[in-house]
Short mmCIF file of C-alpha atoms and ligand atoms in Angstrom, two decimals:
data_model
loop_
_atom_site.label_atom_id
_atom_site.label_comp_id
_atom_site.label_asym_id
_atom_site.label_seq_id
_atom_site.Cartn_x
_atom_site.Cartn_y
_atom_site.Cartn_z
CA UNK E 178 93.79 123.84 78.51
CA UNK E 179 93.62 125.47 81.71
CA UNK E 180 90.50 125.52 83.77
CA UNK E 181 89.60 126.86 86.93
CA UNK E 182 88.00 125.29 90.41
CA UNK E 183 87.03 126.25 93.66
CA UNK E 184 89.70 128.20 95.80
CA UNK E 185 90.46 129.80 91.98
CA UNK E 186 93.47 127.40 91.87
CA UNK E 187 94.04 126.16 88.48
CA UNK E 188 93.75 122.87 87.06
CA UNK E 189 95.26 121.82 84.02
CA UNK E 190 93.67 118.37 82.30
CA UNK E 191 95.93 115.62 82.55
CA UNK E 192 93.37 112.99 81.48
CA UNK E 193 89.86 113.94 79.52
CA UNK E 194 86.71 112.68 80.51
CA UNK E 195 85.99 110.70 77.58
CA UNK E 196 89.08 108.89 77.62
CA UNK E 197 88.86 108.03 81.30
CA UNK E 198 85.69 106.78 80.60
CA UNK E 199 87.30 104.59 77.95
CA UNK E 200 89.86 103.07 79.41
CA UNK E 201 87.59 102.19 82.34
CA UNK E 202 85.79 100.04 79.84
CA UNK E 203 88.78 98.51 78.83
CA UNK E 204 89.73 97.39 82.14
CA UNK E 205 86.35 95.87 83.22
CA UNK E 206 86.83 94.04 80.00
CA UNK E 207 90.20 93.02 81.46
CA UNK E 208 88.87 91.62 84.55
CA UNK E 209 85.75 90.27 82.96
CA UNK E 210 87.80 88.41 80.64
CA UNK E 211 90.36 87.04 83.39
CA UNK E 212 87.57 86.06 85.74
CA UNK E 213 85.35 84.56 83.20
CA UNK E 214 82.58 81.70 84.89
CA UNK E 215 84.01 83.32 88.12
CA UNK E 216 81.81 85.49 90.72
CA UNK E 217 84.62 88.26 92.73
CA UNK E 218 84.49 90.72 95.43
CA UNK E 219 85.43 93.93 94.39
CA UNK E 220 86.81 95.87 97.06
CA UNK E 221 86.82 99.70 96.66
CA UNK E 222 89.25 101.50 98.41
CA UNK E 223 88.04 104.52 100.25
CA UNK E 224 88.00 107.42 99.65
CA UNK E 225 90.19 108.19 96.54
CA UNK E 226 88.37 105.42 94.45
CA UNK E 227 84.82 105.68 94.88
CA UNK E 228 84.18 107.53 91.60
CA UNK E 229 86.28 104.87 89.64
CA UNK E 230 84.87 101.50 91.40
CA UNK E 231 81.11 103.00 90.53
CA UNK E 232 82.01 103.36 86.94
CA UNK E 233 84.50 100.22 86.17
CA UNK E 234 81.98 97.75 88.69
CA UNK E 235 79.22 99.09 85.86
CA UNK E 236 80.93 97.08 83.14
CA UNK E 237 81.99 94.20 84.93
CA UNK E 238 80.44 90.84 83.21
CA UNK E 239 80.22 88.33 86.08
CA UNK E 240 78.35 87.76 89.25
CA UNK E 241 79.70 90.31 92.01
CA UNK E 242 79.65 91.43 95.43
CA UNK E 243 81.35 94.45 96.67
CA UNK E 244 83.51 95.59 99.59
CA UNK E 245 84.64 98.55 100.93
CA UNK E 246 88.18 98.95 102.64
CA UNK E 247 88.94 102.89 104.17
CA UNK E 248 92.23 103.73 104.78
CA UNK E 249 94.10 106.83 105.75
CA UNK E 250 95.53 108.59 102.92
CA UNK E 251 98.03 111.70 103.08
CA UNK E 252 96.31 113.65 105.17
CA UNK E 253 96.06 117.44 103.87
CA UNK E 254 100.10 116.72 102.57
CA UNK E 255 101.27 116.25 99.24
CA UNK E 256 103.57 114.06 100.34
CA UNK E 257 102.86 110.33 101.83
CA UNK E 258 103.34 109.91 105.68
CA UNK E 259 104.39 106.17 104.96
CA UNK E 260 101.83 105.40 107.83
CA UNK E 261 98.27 103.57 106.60
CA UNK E 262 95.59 103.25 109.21
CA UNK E 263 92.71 100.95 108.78
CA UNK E 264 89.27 103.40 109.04
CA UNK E 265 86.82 100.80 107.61
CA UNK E 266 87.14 97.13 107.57
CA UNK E 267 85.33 94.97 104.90
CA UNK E 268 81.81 93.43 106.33
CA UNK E 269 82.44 89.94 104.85
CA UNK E 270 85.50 87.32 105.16
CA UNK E 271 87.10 87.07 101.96
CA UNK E 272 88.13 83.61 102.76
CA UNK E 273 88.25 80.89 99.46
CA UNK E 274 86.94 83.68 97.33
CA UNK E 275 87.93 85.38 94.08
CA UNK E 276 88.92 89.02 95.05
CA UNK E 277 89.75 92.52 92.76
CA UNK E 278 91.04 95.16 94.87
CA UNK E 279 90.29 98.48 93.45
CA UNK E 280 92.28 101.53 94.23
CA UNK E 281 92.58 105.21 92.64
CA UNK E 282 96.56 105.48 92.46
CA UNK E 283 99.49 103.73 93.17
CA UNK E 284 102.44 106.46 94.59
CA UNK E 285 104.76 105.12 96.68
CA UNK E 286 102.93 102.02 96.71
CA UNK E 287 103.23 101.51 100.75
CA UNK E 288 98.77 101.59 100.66
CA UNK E 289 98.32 99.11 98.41
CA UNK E 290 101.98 96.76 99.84
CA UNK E 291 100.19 97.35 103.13
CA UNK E 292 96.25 96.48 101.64
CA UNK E 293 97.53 93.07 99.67
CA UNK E 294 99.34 91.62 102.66
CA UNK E 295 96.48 92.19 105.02
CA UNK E 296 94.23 90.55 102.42
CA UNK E 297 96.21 88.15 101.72
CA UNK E 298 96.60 86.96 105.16
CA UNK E 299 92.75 86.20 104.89
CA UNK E 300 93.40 83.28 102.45
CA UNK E 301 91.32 84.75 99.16
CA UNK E 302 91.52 82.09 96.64
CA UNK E 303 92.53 84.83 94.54
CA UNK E 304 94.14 88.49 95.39
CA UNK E 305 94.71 90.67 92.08
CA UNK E 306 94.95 94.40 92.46
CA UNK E 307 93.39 97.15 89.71
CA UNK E 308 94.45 101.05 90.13
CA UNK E 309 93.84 103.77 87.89
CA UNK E 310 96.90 105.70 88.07
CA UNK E 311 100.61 104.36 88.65
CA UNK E 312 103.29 106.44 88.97
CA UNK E 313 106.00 104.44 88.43
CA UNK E 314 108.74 106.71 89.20
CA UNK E 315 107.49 107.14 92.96
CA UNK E 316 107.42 103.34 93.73
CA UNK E 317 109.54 102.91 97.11
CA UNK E 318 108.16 99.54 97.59
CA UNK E 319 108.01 96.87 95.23
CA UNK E 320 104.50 96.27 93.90
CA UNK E 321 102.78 95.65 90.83
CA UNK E 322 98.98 96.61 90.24
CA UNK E 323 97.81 93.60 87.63
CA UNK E 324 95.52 95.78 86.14
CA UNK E 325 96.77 99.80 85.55
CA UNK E 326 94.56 102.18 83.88
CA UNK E 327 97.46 105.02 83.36
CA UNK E 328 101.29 105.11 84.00
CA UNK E 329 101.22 108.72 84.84
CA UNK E 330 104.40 111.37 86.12
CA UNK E 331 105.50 111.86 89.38
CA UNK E 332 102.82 114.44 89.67
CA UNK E 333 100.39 115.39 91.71
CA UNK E 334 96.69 114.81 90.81
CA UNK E 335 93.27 115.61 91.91
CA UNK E 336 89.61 114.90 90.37
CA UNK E 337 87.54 111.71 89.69
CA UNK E 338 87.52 110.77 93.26
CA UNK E 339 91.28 111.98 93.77
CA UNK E 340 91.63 114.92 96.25
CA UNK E 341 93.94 117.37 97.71
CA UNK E 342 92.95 118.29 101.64
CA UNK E 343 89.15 116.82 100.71
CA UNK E 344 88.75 119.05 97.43
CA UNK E 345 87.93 117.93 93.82
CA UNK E 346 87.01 114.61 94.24
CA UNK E 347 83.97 115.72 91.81
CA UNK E 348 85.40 116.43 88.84
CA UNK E 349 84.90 114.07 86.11
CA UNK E 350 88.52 114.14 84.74
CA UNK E 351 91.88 114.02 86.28
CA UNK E 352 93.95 117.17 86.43
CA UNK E 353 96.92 118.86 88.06
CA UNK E 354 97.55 121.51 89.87
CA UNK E 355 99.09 124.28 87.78
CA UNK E 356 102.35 125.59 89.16
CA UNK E 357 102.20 128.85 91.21
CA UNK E 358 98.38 128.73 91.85
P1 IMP G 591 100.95 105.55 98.22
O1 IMP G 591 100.78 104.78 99.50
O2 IMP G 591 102.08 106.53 98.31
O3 IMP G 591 101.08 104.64 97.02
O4 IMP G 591 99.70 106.45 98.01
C1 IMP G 591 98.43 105.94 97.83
C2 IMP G 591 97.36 106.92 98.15
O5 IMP G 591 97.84 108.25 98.30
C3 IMP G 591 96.35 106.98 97.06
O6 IMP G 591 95.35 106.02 97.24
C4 IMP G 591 95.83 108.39 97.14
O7 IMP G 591 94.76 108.46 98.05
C5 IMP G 591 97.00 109.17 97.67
N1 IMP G 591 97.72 109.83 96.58
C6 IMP G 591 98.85 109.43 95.97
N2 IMP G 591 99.20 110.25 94.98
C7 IMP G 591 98.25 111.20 94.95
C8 IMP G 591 98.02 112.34 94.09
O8 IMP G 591 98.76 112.66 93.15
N3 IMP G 591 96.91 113.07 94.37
C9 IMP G 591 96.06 112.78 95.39
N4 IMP G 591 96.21 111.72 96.18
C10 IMP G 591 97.31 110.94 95.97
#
């Protein structure tokens, strides 16, 4: 059902609250499982996953640390600039250690091709990659999140930490942008 936002635009729910919620459960679960009698870094990617990493981290079941990795994201486009810029580096070396990379959607794929070989060039013991959203029909390079929360459309989304030009990063399901608003 439609539902409206600041700058009146609509938004359309593309994924409910509740079952965000639970599917974030299920992939801590994931992990927790996987890296069982391990401890990780967990690397959020900023901006777009901040919301997500705060709520999957919560029901992670092993010792943790976590990271945080900016990069530059679209820009005020819709469209990806096929550039990513580094804006924050991680504080710690990663070096020998168990590492979960953590981002918010995976469109084109060029972030997270460009995030894993730049990690992976520090020698983690481990490199496995979690996103939220996949949109497999965007992919231009060839990578493959281990852990996907949705396989979604080649669509545009915004809310739970997702934005378009800054905006609706605070809503607390993701939605899309209905046409002609
Ligand atoms: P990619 O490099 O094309 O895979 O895009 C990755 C980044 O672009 C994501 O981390 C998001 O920040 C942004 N992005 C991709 N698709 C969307 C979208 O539908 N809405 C908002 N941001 C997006």
């Amino acid at each position: 059902m439609p539902t409206s936002d600041e700058d009146s635009k609509k938004i359309n729910i593309l994924i409910p609250e509740v079952r965000l919620q639970q599917r974030v459960q299920e992939l801590a679960q994931e992990i927790s499982h996987d890296f069982k009698g391990k401890e990780i870094v967990a690397i959020c990617i900023l901006k777009g996953s901040f919301v997500f990493f705060s709520d999957v981290i919560r029901h992670l079941d092993m010792p943790m640390t976590c990271e945080f990795l900016g990069v530059s994201s679209y820009g005020n486009k819709m469209v990806s600039s096929g550039e990513v810029k580094v804006t924050l580096d991680l504080n710690e070396p990663i070096e020998g250690k168990h590492v979960v990379v953590f981002e918010d959607i995976v469109d084109s794929g060029l972030t997270l091709n460009y995030i894993m070989n730049t990690l992976r060039a520090r020698k983690p013991a481990t490199l496995k990659s979690c996103s939220l959203l996949f949109k497999p029909d965007a992919l231009k390079v060839n990578v493959d999140p281990d852990y996907v929360g949705f396989k979604i459309e080649n669509q545009f989304v915004v809310g739970y930490g997702v934005d378009l030009a800054g905006k609706y990063r605070g809503l607390p399901y993701i939605g899309y942008i209905e046409h002609g608003h």
